[in-house]
Amino acid sequence: MKRIVVVGGGYSGFYAAWNLEKTLGPDEARITVIDPRPYMTYQPFLPEVMAGSIEARHAAVSLRRHLKRTRVIAGQVVRVEHARKTVVIRTTDGDDLELAYDLVVVTAGAVTRTFPIPGVAENAIGMKHVEEAVAIRDTLLTAFDRASVLPPGAERRRLLTVTFVGGGFSGVEGFGELLSLATGLLRSYPELTPADLSFHLVEAAGRILPEVTDGPGRWVVRNLESRGAHVHLSTQLVSAVDGHVVLSSGEEFDSELIVWAAGNAANPVVARNTDLPVDERGYLVVGADLRVGPRDAPVADAWAAGDDAAVPDLAADLPGRRTVPNAQHAVRQGRHLAMNIAAVLRGRPTKDYVHPSLGVVATLGVGHGIFQYHRIVVKGLPAWLMHRGYHVLAVPTWERKVRVLAGWLSMGVFGRDIVSLANVQHPRDAFVRGGAPD
Ligand SMILES: Cc1cc2nc3c(=O)[nH]c(=O)nc-3n(C[C@H](O)[C@H](O)[C@H](O)COP(=O)(O)OP(=O)(O)OC[C@H]3O[C@@H](n4cnc5c(N)ncnc54)[C@H](O)[C@@H]3O)c2cc1C
């Protein structure tokens, strides 16, 4: 009986464990998944969670509910000591405990890349986790409530100014969805007008959405600008102290909400706290069959996949490329890794991971989207419908698909829920004050 430990139950880890359960018998392996969040976050839904089109809980896929034969430990792996075949886990209570394994699968994903820009750590928020998406939504909804009782002026303008930093996939999707929510909210706030909204997307490069070619990228900019947004290309955020945004172009404005979506960095635990080989950027070195280590000298009993691994892209035109860090690869690598582990345990050869891209599809807010597959480009409503169709099929398990679809259908009939639940951050206030004014 092999003890298989999976570090991280996100996309790759969840699919690896799920497929290990299906492939290996209970007498062949005992599987353990360790993750501080005992759920897989379906990150492509976060922009719609922010916009209130998807219920927050529906973007979180419970590991315990769906991994029937797997032990789930809620904790953070703080060290992988492969020489001792042991992981050190910090539990949610802060205690460290050791867990021995025969085989380790490292699928801890990446973290949000940050830069030491004054004011960002104090004022900005990321968009990689469910709680961030919920907080972004509540902040915008609360800002509408506050702005609606103010006369036109600087404070009202500040409250309704939103800044996204990063014009990659997640930044553009989040920006488009939040813009869609804000525009829709105006119907319920007769005190406010479209001119009160100020949405800024800041991107250091000369174009957004590097995943699509130049023409569709320019169309996305035009789409956002036609809906009232300001897209700042070739521009960097210089400072965000006290929510006062200063751009490298010289523009300055106050912004109630600053969302940081400027890409990924290596997971620090993987980059620094393991004796497994990592590359110069802190990503695990893996061969094409997803075994850790160089192709000609794999490390025994260590596997990795997803955003924390530098996986050779055998489908790329040019040699030496790595697979793009996205869900398309993470899911398939998780499954592939499970198949290869089963092969090795049964004395069979492994297979290389090869996956040509299926194209890119992004939401830009309700009714707006972009899809590209080689030279085929679909824009607007059809692309948005493709986005929804693709993701409702892609979210794991029927239980999740039904919940998400039911949410979309009820939103189609009744509209979005537009109430801020920001008070959940202070749940005892009403009880303690007993109705007394602040
Ligand atoms: C807003 C947003 C939208 C996106 N939209 C798309 C899209 O439309 N299409 C697409 O293809 N991709 C999309 N992506 C990218 C995609 O979600 C990621 O590439 C994918 O999640 C990577 O999977 P992973 O398993 O490597 O990492 P993750 O899914 O991030 O999972 C990593 C897991 O490891 C856990 N973990 C981290 N550190 C530790 C530790 N020390 N110990 C234990 N556990 C740990 C984390 O809690 C997490 O559960 C989007 C990403 C974001 C943020």
CSV table of C-alpha atoms and ligand atoms in Angstrom, one decimal:
chain,number,residue,atom,x,y,z
A,1,MET,CA,0.0,0.0,0.0
A,2,LYS,CA,1.6,3.3,-1.1
A,3,ARG,CA,1.0,6.5,0.9
A,4,ILE,CA,0.5,9.2,-1.7
A,5,VAL,CA,0.5,12.8,-0.4
A,6,VAL,CA,-0.9,15.6,-2.7
A,7,VAL,CA,0.3,19.1,-1.7
A,8,GLY,CA,-2.5,21.5,-2.7
A,9,GLY,CA,-6.1,20.6,-3.7
A,10,GLY,CA,-6.6,23.1,-6.4
A,11,TYR,CA,-7.2,22.3,-10.1
A,12,SER,CA,-4.2,19.9,-10.6
A,13,GLY,CA,-4.3,18.5,-7.1
A,14,PHE,CA,-8.1,17.9,-7.1
A,15,TYR,CA,-8.0,16.2,-10.5
A,16,ALA,CA,-4.9,14.2,-9.6
A,17,ALA,CA,-6.5,12.8,-6.4
A,18,TRP,CA,-9.9,12.2,-8.1
A,19,ASN,CA,-8.2,10.2,-10.9
A,20,LEU,CA,-5.9,8.4,-8.5
A,21,GLU,CA,-9.1,7.3,-6.6
A,22,LYS,CA,-10.6,6.0,-9.8
A,23,THR,CA,-7.5,4.3,-11.1
A,24,LEU,CA,-6.0,2.7,-8.0
A,25,GLY,CA,-7.7,0.2,-5.8
A,26,PRO,CA,-8.1,0.9,-2.0
A,27,ASP,CA,-5.4,-1.8,-1.4
A,28,GLU,CA,-2.9,-0.1,-3.8
A,29,ALA,CA,-2.8,3.4,-2.4
A,30,ARG,CA,-3.9,5.6,0.5
A,31,ILE,CA,-4.3,9.2,-0.8
A,32,THR,CA,-4.0,12.3,1.3
A,33,VAL,CA,-4.7,15.9,0.1
A,34,ILE,CA,-3.4,18.8,2.1
A,35,ASP,CA,-4.7,22.3,1.5
A,36,PRO,CA,-5.3,25.2,3.9
A,37,ARG,CA,-8.6,25.7,2.0
A,38,PRO,CA,-10.3,22.3,2.0
A,39,TYR,CA,-11.9,23.1,-1.4
A,40,MET,CA,-10.9,23.5,-4.9
A,41,THR,CA,-11.4,27.1,-6.1
A,42,TYR,CA,-12.9,27.3,-9.6
A,43,GLN,CA,-10.9,30.5,-10.3
A,44,PRO,CA,-12.4,31.2,-13.7
A,45,PHE,CA,-15.7,31.9,-11.9
A,46,LEU,CA,-14.2,34.5,-9.6
A,47,PRO,CA,-14.9,37.4,-12.0
A,48,GLU,CA,-18.6,36.4,-12.0
A,49,VAL,CA,-18.6,36.0,-8.2
A,50,MET,CA,-17.3,39.6,-8.0
A,51,ALA,CA,-20.1,40.6,-10.3
A,52,GLY,CA,-22.8,38.7,-8.4
A,53,SER,CA,-23.6,36.4,-11.3
A,54,ILE,CA,-22.4,33.3,-9.4
A,55,GLU,CA,-23.0,32.6,-5.8
A,56,ALA,CA,-19.6,32.6,-4.0
A,57,ARG,CA,-20.0,29.1,-2.5
A,58,HIS,CA,-20.7,27.7,-5.9
A,59,ALA,CA,-17.1,28.5,-7.0
A,60,ALA,CA,-15.7,26.4,-4.1
A,61,VAL,CA,-15.7,22.6,-4.8
A,62,SER,CA,-15.6,20.7,-1.5
A,63,LEU,CA,-12.7,18.2,-1.4
A,64,ARG,CA,-14.4,16.1,1.2
A,65,ARG,CA,-17.7,15.8,-0.7
A,66,HIS,CA,-16.1,14.7,-4.0
A,67,LEU,CA,-13.0,12.8,-2.9
A,68,LYS,CA,-14.6,9.9,-1.2
A,69,ARG,CA,-11.5,7.7,-0.6
A,70,THR,CA,-9.1,10.5,0.1
A,71,ARG,CA,-8.0,11.9,3.5
A,72,VAL,CA,-8.3,15.7,3.5
A,73,ILE,CA,-6.1,17.7,5.9
A,74,ALA,CA,-6.8,21.4,6.3
A,75,GLY,CA,-3.4,22.9,6.7
A,76,GLN,CA,-0.5,24.5,4.9
A,77,VAL,CA,2.5,22.4,3.9
A,78,VAL,CA,5.4,24.5,5.0
A,79,ARG,CA,8.2,22.2,4.0
A,80,VAL,CA,8.6,19.2,1.6
A,81,GLU,CA,11.7,17.1,2.7
A,82,HIS,CA,11.9,14.6,0.0
A,83,ALA,CA,15.2,13.2,1.3
A,84,ARG,CA,13.2,12.1,4.4
A,85,LYS,CA,10.0,11.6,2.4
A,86,THR,CA,8.2,13.8,4.8
A,87,VAL,CA,6.0,16.9,4.6
A,88,VAL,CA,5.7,19.4,7.5
A,89,ILE,CA,2.1,20.7,7.8
A,90,ARG,CA,1.0,23.8,9.7
A,91,THR,CA,-2.5,23.2,10.8
A,92,THR,CA,-5.1,26.0,11.0
A,93,ASP,CA,-4.4,26.2,14.7
A,94,GLY,CA,-0.8,26.9,14.0
A,95,ASP,CA,0.7,23.6,15.1
A,96,ASP,CA,3.3,21.9,13.0
A,97,LEU,CA,3.0,18.2,12.3
A,98,GLU,CA,5.0,15.8,10.1
A,99,LEU,CA,3.5,13.3,7.7
A,100,ALA,CA,5.5,10.6,6.0
A,101,TYR,CA,4.8,9.5,2.5
A,102,ASP,CA,6.0,7.0,-0.2
A,103,LEU,CA,5.2,9.3,-3.1
A,104,VAL,CA,4.5,13.1,-3.2
A,105,VAL,CA,2.5,15.1,-5.7
A,106,VAL,CA,3.2,18.8,-5.6
A,107,THR,CA,0.3,20.9,-7.0
A,108,ALA,CA,0.4,24.0,-4.8
A,109,GLY,CA,-0.2,26.5,-7.6
A,110,ALA,CA,1.2,30.0,-7.9
A,111,VAL,CA,0.7,33.1,-5.8
A,112,THR,CA,-0.2,36.7,-6.9
A,113,ARG,CA,2.9,38.5,-8.1
A,114,THR,CA,3.4,41.8,-6.3
A,115,PHE,CA,5.9,44.7,-6.6
A,116,PRO,CA,7.0,47.1,-3.8
A,117,ILE,CA,4.8,50.0,-4.9
A,118,PRO,CA,4.0,52.4,-2.1
A,119,GLY,CA,0.4,51.9,-0.8
A,120,VAL,CA,-0.4,48.7,-2.7
A,121,ALA,CA,0.0,46.3,0.3
A,122,GLU,CA,-2.2,48.6,2.4
A,123,ASN,CA,-4.9,49.4,-0.1
A,124,ALA,CA,-5.1,46.9,-2.9
A,125,ILE,CA,-6.8,43.5,-3.0
A,126,GLY,CA,-5.9,40.4,-5.1
A,127,MET,CA,-8.4,38.3,-7.1
A,128,LYS,CA,-7.3,34.7,-6.7
A,129,HIS,CA,-9.5,33.6,-3.9
A,130,VAL,CA,-13.2,33.5,-3.2
A,131,GLU,CA,-13.0,35.8,-0.2
A,132,GLU,CA,-11.3,38.4,-2.3
A,133,ALA,CA,-14.0,38.2,-5.0
A,134,VAL,CA,-16.7,38.6,-2.3
A,135,ALA,CA,-14.9,41.6,-0.7
A,136,ILE,CA,-14.5,43.3,-4.1
A,137,ARG,CA,-18.2,42.9,-4.8
A,138,ASP,CA,-19.2,44.1,-1.3
A,139,THR,CA,-16.9,47.1,-1.5
A,140,LEU,CA,-18.4,48.2,-4.8
A,141,LEU,CA,-22.0,47.7,-3.5
A,142,THR,CA,-21.2,49.6,-0.2
A,143,ALA,CA,-19.6,52.4,-2.2
A,144,PHE,CA,-22.8,52.8,-4.2
A,145,ASP,CA,-24.9,53.0,-1.0
A,146,ARG,CA,-22.5,55.6,0.4
A,147,ALA,CA,-22.2,57.6,-2.8
A,148,SER,CA,-25.9,57.8,-3.3
A,149,VAL,CA,-26.4,60.0,-0.2
A,150,LEU,CA,-23.6,62.4,-1.1
A,151,PRO,CA,-23.9,65.5,-3.3
A,152,PRO,CA,-21.8,65.4,-6.5
A,153,GLY,CA,-18.1,66.1,-5.6
A,154,ALA,CA,-14.8,64.7,-4.8
A,155,GLU,CA,-15.9,62.1,-2.2
A,156,ARG,CA,-18.7,60.8,-4.4
A,157,ARG,CA,-16.3,60.5,-7.3
A,158,ARG,CA,-13.7,58.7,-5.1
A,159,LEU,CA,-16.2,56.1,-4.0
A,160,LEU,CA,-17.2,55.3,-7.5
A,161,THR,CA,-13.7,55.1,-8.9
A,162,VAL,CA,-12.3,51.6,-9.5
A,163,THR,CA,-8.8,50.7,-10.5
A,164,PHE,CA,-7.6,47.4,-11.8
A,165,VAL,CA,-3.8,46.8,-12.2
A,166,GLY,CA,-3.0,44.2,-14.8
A,167,GLY,CA,-4.4,43.6,-18.2
A,168,GLY,CA,-3.9,39.9,-18.4
A,169,PHE,CA,-6.7,37.3,-18.5
A,170,SER,CA,-7.9,37.6,-14.9
A,171,GLY,CA,-7.6,41.3,-14.7
A,172,VAL,CA,-9.5,42.0,-17.9
A,173,GLU,CA,-12.2,39.5,-17.0
A,174,GLY,CA,-12.6,40.9,-13.5
A,175,PHE,CA,-12.6,44.5,-14.8
A,176,GLY,CA,-15.2,43.7,-17.5
A,177,GLU,CA,-17.5,41.9,-15.1
A,178,LEU,CA,-17.3,44.6,-12.4
A,179,LEU,CA,-18.0,47.3,-15.0
A,180,SER,CA,-21.0,45.3,-16.0
A,181,LEU,CA,-22.2,45.1,-12.4
A,182,ALA,CA,-21.7,48.8,-11.8
A,183,THR,CA,-23.4,49.9,-15.0
A,184,GLY,CA,-26.4,47.6,-14.1
A,185,LEU,CA,-26.5,49.0,-10.6
A,186,LEU,CA,-27.3,52.5,-11.8
A,187,ARG,CA,-30.8,51.4,-12.6
A,188,SER,CA,-31.4,50.9,-8.8
A,189,TYR,CA,-29.6,54.1,-7.8
A,190,PRO,CA,-31.5,57.0,-9.5
A,191,GLU,CA,-29.3,59.4,-7.5
A,192,LEU,CA,-26.3,58.4,-9.6
A,193,THR,CA,-25.5,58.7,-13.3
A,194,PRO,CA,-23.1,56.9,-15.7
A,195,ALA,CA,-20.8,60.0,-15.5
A,196,ASP,CA,-20.3,59.3,-11.8
A,197,LEU,CA,-18.5,56.0,-12.6
A,198,SER,CA,-14.8,56.0,-13.2
A,199,PHE,CA,-13.3,52.7,-14.1
A,200,HIS,CA,-9.5,52.4,-14.9
A,201,LEU,CA,-7.6,49.5,-16.2
A,202,VAL,CA,-3.8,50.0,-15.9
A,203,GLU,CA,-1.5,47.8,-18.0
A,204,ALA,CA,2.3,48.2,-18.2
A,205,ALA,CA,2.5,46.6,-21.7
A,206,GLY,CA,1.3,48.3,-24.9
A,207,ARG,CA,-1.7,45.9,-25.2
A,208,ILE,CA,-4.0,43.8,-23.0
A,209,LEU,CA,-4.9,40.1,-23.1
A,210,PRO,CA,-1.6,38.6,-24.4
A,211,GLU,CA,-3.4,35.3,-24.8
A,212,VAL,CA,-5.2,36.7,-27.9
A,213,THR,CA,-3.6,38.2,-31.0
A,214,ASP,CA,-3.3,42.0,-31.6
A,215,GLY,CA,-6.6,42.6,-33.5
A,216,PRO,CA,-8.9,40.9,-30.9
A,217,GLY,CA,-6.8,42.6,-28.1
A,218,ARG,CA,-7.6,46.0,-29.7
A,219,TRP,CA,-11.3,45.1,-30.0
A,220,VAL,CA,-11.4,44.3,-26.3
A,221,VAL,CA,-10.0,47.7,-25.5
A,222,ARG,CA,-12.6,49.4,-27.7
A,223,ASN,CA,-15.4,47.3,-26.2
A,224,LEU,CA,-14.4,48.4,-22.6
A,225,GLU,CA,-13.9,52.0,-23.7
A,226,SER,CA,-17.3,52.1,-25.4
A,227,ARG,CA,-18.8,51.1,-22.1
A,228,GLY,CA,-17.2,54.1,-20.4
A,229,ALA,CA,-13.9,52.6,-19.1
A,230,HIS,CA,-10.4,54.2,-19.2
A,231,VAL,CA,-7.8,51.7,-20.5
A,232,HIS,CA,-4.2,53.0,-19.7
A,233,LEU,CA,-1.7,51.1,-21.9
A,234,SER,CA,2.1,51.3,-21.5
A,235,THR,CA,1.4,52.7,-18.1
A,236,GLN,CA,2.4,51.6,-14.6
A,237,LEU,CA,1.0,52.2,-11.2
A,238,VAL,CA,3.6,54.4,-9.3
A,239,SER,CA,1.8,54.8,-6.0
A,240,ALA,CA,-1.5,54.0,-4.2
A,241,VAL,CA,-0.9,55.6,-0.8
A,242,ASP,CA,-4.2,56.1,1.0
A,243,GLY,CA,-6.0,55.0,-2.1
A,244,HIS,CA,-4.6,58.0,-4.1
A,245,VAL,CA,-3.6,56.4,-7.4
A,246,VAL,CA,-0.6,57.9,-9.3
A,247,LEU,CA,0.2,56.6,-12.7
A,248,SER,CA,3.5,56.7,-14.7
A,249,SER,CA,1.6,58.9,-17.3
A,250,GLY,CA,1.3,61.6,-14.7
A,251,GLU,CA,-2.5,61.0,-14.1
A,252,GLU,CA,-3.6,61.0,-10.5
A,253,PHE,CA,-7.0,60.2,-8.9
A,254,ASP,CA,-8.5,58.8,-5.7
A,255,SER,CA,-9.9,55.3,-5.9
A,256,GLU,CA,-12.1,53.5,-3.4
A,257,LEU,CA,-11.3,50.1,-4.9
A,258,ILE,CA,-7.8,49.0,-6.2
A,259,VAL,CA,-7.6,45.5,-7.5
A,260,TRP,CA,-4.2,44.0,-8.1
A,261,ALA,CA,-4.2,41.4,-10.9
A,262,ALA,CA,-0.6,41.7,-12.2
A,263,GLY,CA,0.2,38.1,-12.8
A,264,ASN,CA,1.6,35.1,-11.0
A,265,ALA,CA,4.8,34.4,-9.0
A,266,ALA,CA,6.2,31.1,-7.7
A,267,ASN,CA,4.7,29.6,-4.6
A,268,PRO,CA,7.2,30.5,-1.9
A,269,VAL,CA,7.0,27.1,-0.2
A,270,VAL,CA,7.8,25.4,-3.5
A,271,ALA,CA,10.5,27.9,-4.4
A,272,ARG,CA,12.3,28.0,-1.1
A,273,ASN,CA,11.2,25.2,1.3
A,274,THR,CA,11.8,22.0,-0.5
A,275,ASP,CA,14.8,19.9,-1.5
A,276,LEU,CA,13.1,19.1,-4.9
A,277,PRO,CA,14.8,20.8,-7.9
A,278,VAL,CA,13.4,24.2,-8.9
A,279,ASP,CA,14.3,26.5,-11.8
A,280,GLU,CA,15.7,30.0,-11.6
A,281,ARG,CA,12.1,31.4,-11.2
A,282,GLY,CA,11.2,29.0,-8.4
A,283,TYR,CA,9.1,26.6,-10.4
A,284,LEU,CA,9.5,22.8,-10.0
A,285,VAL,CA,11.6,21.3,-12.8
A,286,VAL,CA,9.6,18.4,-14.3
A,287,GLY,CA,9.9,16.1,-17.3
A,288,ALA,CA,7.2,15.7,-19.9
A,289,ASP,CA,5.8,12.8,-18.0
A,290,LEU,CA,5.3,15.1,-15.0
A,291,ARG,CA,8.0,13.4,-12.8
A,292,VAL,CA,10.0,16.0,-10.9
A,293,GLY,CA,13.6,16.4,-12.1
A,294,PRO,CA,15.3,16.6,-15.5
A,295,ARG,CA,14.0,14.2,-18.1
A,296,ASP,CA,17.1,12.0,-18.1
A,297,ALA,CA,17.4,11.9,-14.3
A,298,PRO,CA,13.9,12.0,-12.7
A,299,VAL,CA,13.7,12.2,-8.9
A,300,ALA,CA,12.1,9.0,-7.7
A,301,ASP,CA,8.6,9.2,-6.2
A,302,ALA,CA,8.1,12.9,-6.8
A,303,TRP,CA,5.5,14.4,-9.2
A,304,ALA,CA,4.3,17.9,-10.0
A,305,ALA,CA,1.8,19.7,-12.3
A,306,GLY,CA,-0.1,22.9,-12.7
A,307,ASP,CA,1.0,26.5,-12.1
A,308,ASP,CA,3.8,25.5,-9.7
A,309,ALA,CA,5.7,23.4,-12.3
A,310,ALA,CA,7.7,24.2,-15.4
A,311,VAL,CA,6.2,21.6,-17.7
A,312,PRO,CA,7.7,21.2,-21.1
A,313,ASP,CA,5.2,22.1,-23.8
A,314,LEU,CA,5.6,19.3,-26.4
A,315,ALA,CA,2.7,20.8,-28.5
A,316,ALA,CA,4.5,24.2,-29.0
A,317,ASP,CA,6.1,25.1,-32.3
A,318,LEU,CA,9.4,26.1,-30.7
A,319,PRO,CA,11.4,23.7,-28.5
A,320,GLY,CA,12.1,24.7,-24.9
A,321,ARG,CA,8.7,26.3,-24.2
A,322,ARG,CA,6.8,25.6,-21.0
A,323,THR,CA,3.0,25.0,-20.8
A,324,VAL,CA,1.0,28.2,-20.1
A,325,PRO,CA,-0.2,28.4,-16.5
A,326,ASN,CA,-3.9,28.0,-17.0
A,327,ALA,CA,-6.8,25.7,-16.0
A,328,GLN,CA,-6.8,24.0,-19.4
A,329,HIS,CA,-3.4,22.6,-18.6
A,330,ALA,CA,-3.7,22.2,-14.8
A,331,VAL,CA,-6.8,19.9,-15.2
A,332,ARG,CA,-5.3,17.7,-17.8
A,333,GLN,CA,-1.9,17.6,-16.1
A,334,GLY,CA,-3.6,16.5,-12.9
A,335,ARG,CA,-5.4,13.6,-14.7
A,336,HIS,CA,-2.3,12.7,-16.7
A,337,LEU,CA,-0.1,12.6,-13.6
A,338,ALA,CA,-2.6,10.2,-11.9
A,339,MET,CA,-2.4,7.9,-15.0
A,340,ASN,CA,1.4,7.9,-15.0
A,341,ILE,CA,1.6,7.2,-11.3
A,342,ALA,CA,-0.7,4.2,-11.7
A,343,ALA,CA,1.5,3.1,-14.6
A,344,VAL,CA,4.7,3.3,-12.6
A,345,LEU,CA,3.1,1.5,-9.6
A,346,ARG,CA,2.1,-1.3,-12.0
A,347,GLY,CA,5.5,-1.5,-13.7
A,348,ARG,CA,4.4,0.0,-17.0
A,349,PRO,CA,6.0,2.9,-18.9
A,350,THR,CA,4.8,6.5,-18.5
A,351,LYS,CA,3.4,8.7,-21.3
A,352,ASP,CA,4.4,12.2,-22.0
A,353,TYR,CA,1.9,15.1,-21.5
A,354,VAL,CA,1.0,16.7,-24.8
A,355,HIS,CA,-2.0,19.1,-25.1
A,356,PRO,CA,-2.5,21.6,-28.0
A,357,SER,CA,-4.4,24.7,-26.8
A,358,LEU,CA,-8.2,24.6,-27.3
A,359,GLY,CA,-8.2,28.4,-27.7
A,360,VAL,CA,-9.0,31.2,-25.3
A,361,VAL,CA,-12.4,32.4,-24.2
A,362,ALA,CA,-13.0,35.3,-21.8
A,363,THR,CA,-16.0,37.1,-20.3
A,364,LEU,CA,-16.0,40.9,-20.4
A,365,GLY,CA,-19.3,41.3,-18.5
A,366,VAL,CA,-22.8,40.2,-19.1
A,367,GLY,CA,-23.4,39.9,-22.9
A,368,HIS,CA,-19.8,40.7,-23.8
A,369,GLY,CA,-17.0,38.2,-24.5
A,370,ILE,CA,-14.1,37.2,-26.7
A,371,PHE,CA,-13.0,33.8,-28.1
A,372,GLN,CA,-10.0,33.0,-30.2
A,373,TYR,CA,-8.8,29.7,-31.7
A,374,HIS,CA,-6.0,30.2,-34.1
A,375,ARG,CA,-7.5,32.6,-36.8
A,376,ILE,CA,-11.1,32.0,-35.6
A,377,VAL,CA,-12.3,34.9,-33.5
A,378,VAL,CA,-15.8,35.3,-32.0
A,379,LYS,CA,-16.8,38.5,-30.3
A,380,GLY,CA,-19.6,39.9,-28.2
A,381,LEU,CA,-22.7,38.0,-27.1
A,382,PRO,CA,-21.9,34.7,-28.9
A,383,ALA,CA,-18.4,34.6,-27.3
A,384,TRP,CA,-20.0,35.3,-23.9
A,385,LEU,CA,-22.4,32.5,-24.4
A,386,MET,CA,-19.5,30.2,-25.3
A,387,HIS,CA,-17.7,31.3,-22.1
A,388,ARG,CA,-20.7,30.3,-20.0
A,389,GLY,CA,-21.3,27.1,-21.9
A,390,TYR,CA,-17.7,26.1,-21.7
A,391,HIS,CA,-17.3,26.7,-18.0
A,392,VAL,CA,-20.5,25.2,-16.8
A,393,LEU,CA,-19.4,22.0,-18.6
A,394,ALA,CA,-15.8,22.4,-17.2
A,395,VAL,CA,-16.6,22.9,-13.5
A,396,PRO,CA,-16.1,19.5,-11.9
A,397,THR,CA,-19.1,17.4,-10.8
A,398,TRP,CA,-22.7,17.5,-11.8
A,399,GLU,CA,-23.7,18.9,-8.4
A,400,ARG,CA,-21.7,22.1,-9.1
A,401,LYS,CA,-22.9,22.4,-12.7
A,402,VAL,CA,-26.5,22.2,-11.6
A,403,ARG,CA,-26.0,24.8,-8.8
A,404,VAL,CA,-24.2,27.3,-11.2
A,405,LEU,CA,-26.7,26.8,-14.0
A,406,ALA,CA,-29.6,27.3,-11.6
A,407,GLY,CA,-28.0,30.5,-10.4
A,408,TRP,CA,-27.6,31.9,-13.9
A,409,LEU,CA,-31.2,31.0,-14.8
A,410,SER,CA,-32.6,32.7,-11.7
A,411,MET,CA,-30.4,35.7,-12.4
A,412,GLY,CA,-31.7,35.8,-15.9
A,413,VAL,CA,-35.3,35.9,-14.6
A,414,PHE,CA,-34.9,38.1,-11.5
A,415,GLY,CA,-31.6,39.9,-12.0
A,416,ARG,CA,-28.6,39.9,-9.7
A,417,ASP,CA,-28.6,40.2,-6.0
A,418,ILE,CA,-27.4,43.7,-5.3
A,419,VAL,CA,-27.1,43.7,-1.5
A,420,SER,CA,-23.7,44.2,0.1
A,421,LEU,CA,-23.1,41.8,3.0
A,422,ALA,CA,-20.0,43.7,4.1
A,423,ASN,CA,-21.3,43.6,7.7
A,424,VAL,CA,-20.3,39.9,7.9
A,425,GLN,CA,-16.9,41.2,8.7
A,426,HIS,CA,-18.4,42.5,12.0
A,427,PRO,CA,-21.1,40.0,12.8
A,428,ARG,CA,-21.4,40.9,16.5
A,429,ASP,CA,-21.9,44.7,16.0
A,430,ALA,CA,-25.7,44.6,15.8
A,431,PHE,CA,-26.0,42.3,18.9
A,432,VAL,CA,-23.5,44.3,21.0
A,433,ARG,CA,-25.0,47.7,20.1
A,434,GLY,CA,-28.6,46.6,20.5
A,435,GLY,CA,-29.8,49.2,18.0
A,436,ALA,CA,-28.0,52.1,19.6
A,437,PRO,CA,-26.5,54.5,17.0
A,438,ASP,CA,-22.8,54.3,16.1
B,1,LIG,C1,-9.5,35.2,-11.6
B,1,LIG,C2,-9.0,34.1,-12.4
B,1,LIG,C3,-9.6,33.7,-13.6
B,1,LIG,C4,-9.1,32.6,-14.3
B,1,LIG,N1,-9.7,32.2,-15.5
B,1,LIG,C5,-9.2,31.2,-16.2
B,1,LIG,C6,-9.9,30.8,-17.4
B,1,LIG,O1,-10.9,31.3,-17.8
B,1,LIG,N2,-9.3,29.8,-18.1
B,1,LIG,C7,-8.1,29.1,-17.7
B,1,LIG,O2,-7.7,28.2,-18.3
B,1,LIG,N3,-7.5,29.5,-16.6
B,1,LIG,C8,-8.0,30.6,-15.8
B,1,LIG,N4,-7.3,31.0,-14.7
B,1,LIG,C9,-6.1,30.3,-14.3
B,1,LIG,C10,-6.3,29.0,-13.6
B,1,LIG,O3,-7.3,29.1,-12.6
B,1,LIG,C11,-5.1,28.4,-12.9
B,1,LIG,O4,-4.1,28.3,-13.9
B,1,LIG,C12,-5.3,27.1,-12.2
B,1,LIG,O5,-6.1,27.3,-11.1
B,1,LIG,C13,-4.0,26.5,-11.8
B,1,LIG,O6,-4.2,25.3,-11.2
B,1,LIG,P1,-3.2,24.7,-10.0
B,1,LIG,O7,-3.8,23.4,-9.5
B,1,LIG,O8,-1.9,24.7,-10.5
B,1,LIG,O9,-3.3,25.8,-8.9
B,1,LIG,P2,-4.5,26.3,-8.0
B,1,LIG,O10,-5.8,26.0,-8.7
B,1,LIG,O11,-4.3,27.7,-7.7
B,1,LIG,O12,-4.4,25.4,-6.7
B,1,LIG,C14,-3.4,25.4,-5.8
B,1,LIG,C15,-3.9,24.9,-4.5
B,1,LIG,O13,-2.8,24.7,-3.6
B,1,LIG,C16,-3.1,25.2,-2.4
B,1,LIG,N5,-1.8,25.6,-1.7
B,1,LIG,C17,-1.0,26.7,-1.9
B,1,LIG,N6,0.0,26.6,-1.2
B,1,LIG,C18,-0.1,25.5,-0.4
B,1,LIG,C19,0.7,24.9,0.6
B,1,LIG,N7,1.9,25.5,1.0
B,1,LIG,N8,0.3,23.8,1.2
B,1,LIG,C20,-0.9,23.2,0.8
B,1,LIG,N9,-1.6,23.7,-0.2
B,1,LIG,C21,-1.3,24.8,-0.8
B,1,LIG,C22,-4.0,26.4,-2.6
B,1,LIG,O14,-4.8,26.7,-1.5
B,1,LIG,C23,-4.8,25.9,-3.8
B,1,LIG,O15,-6.0,25.2,-3.4
B,1,LIG,C24,-7.9,32.0,-13.9
B,1,LIG,C25,-7.2,32.4,-12.7
B,1,LIG,C26,-7.8,33.5,-12.0
B,1,LIG,C27,-7.1,33.9,-10.7
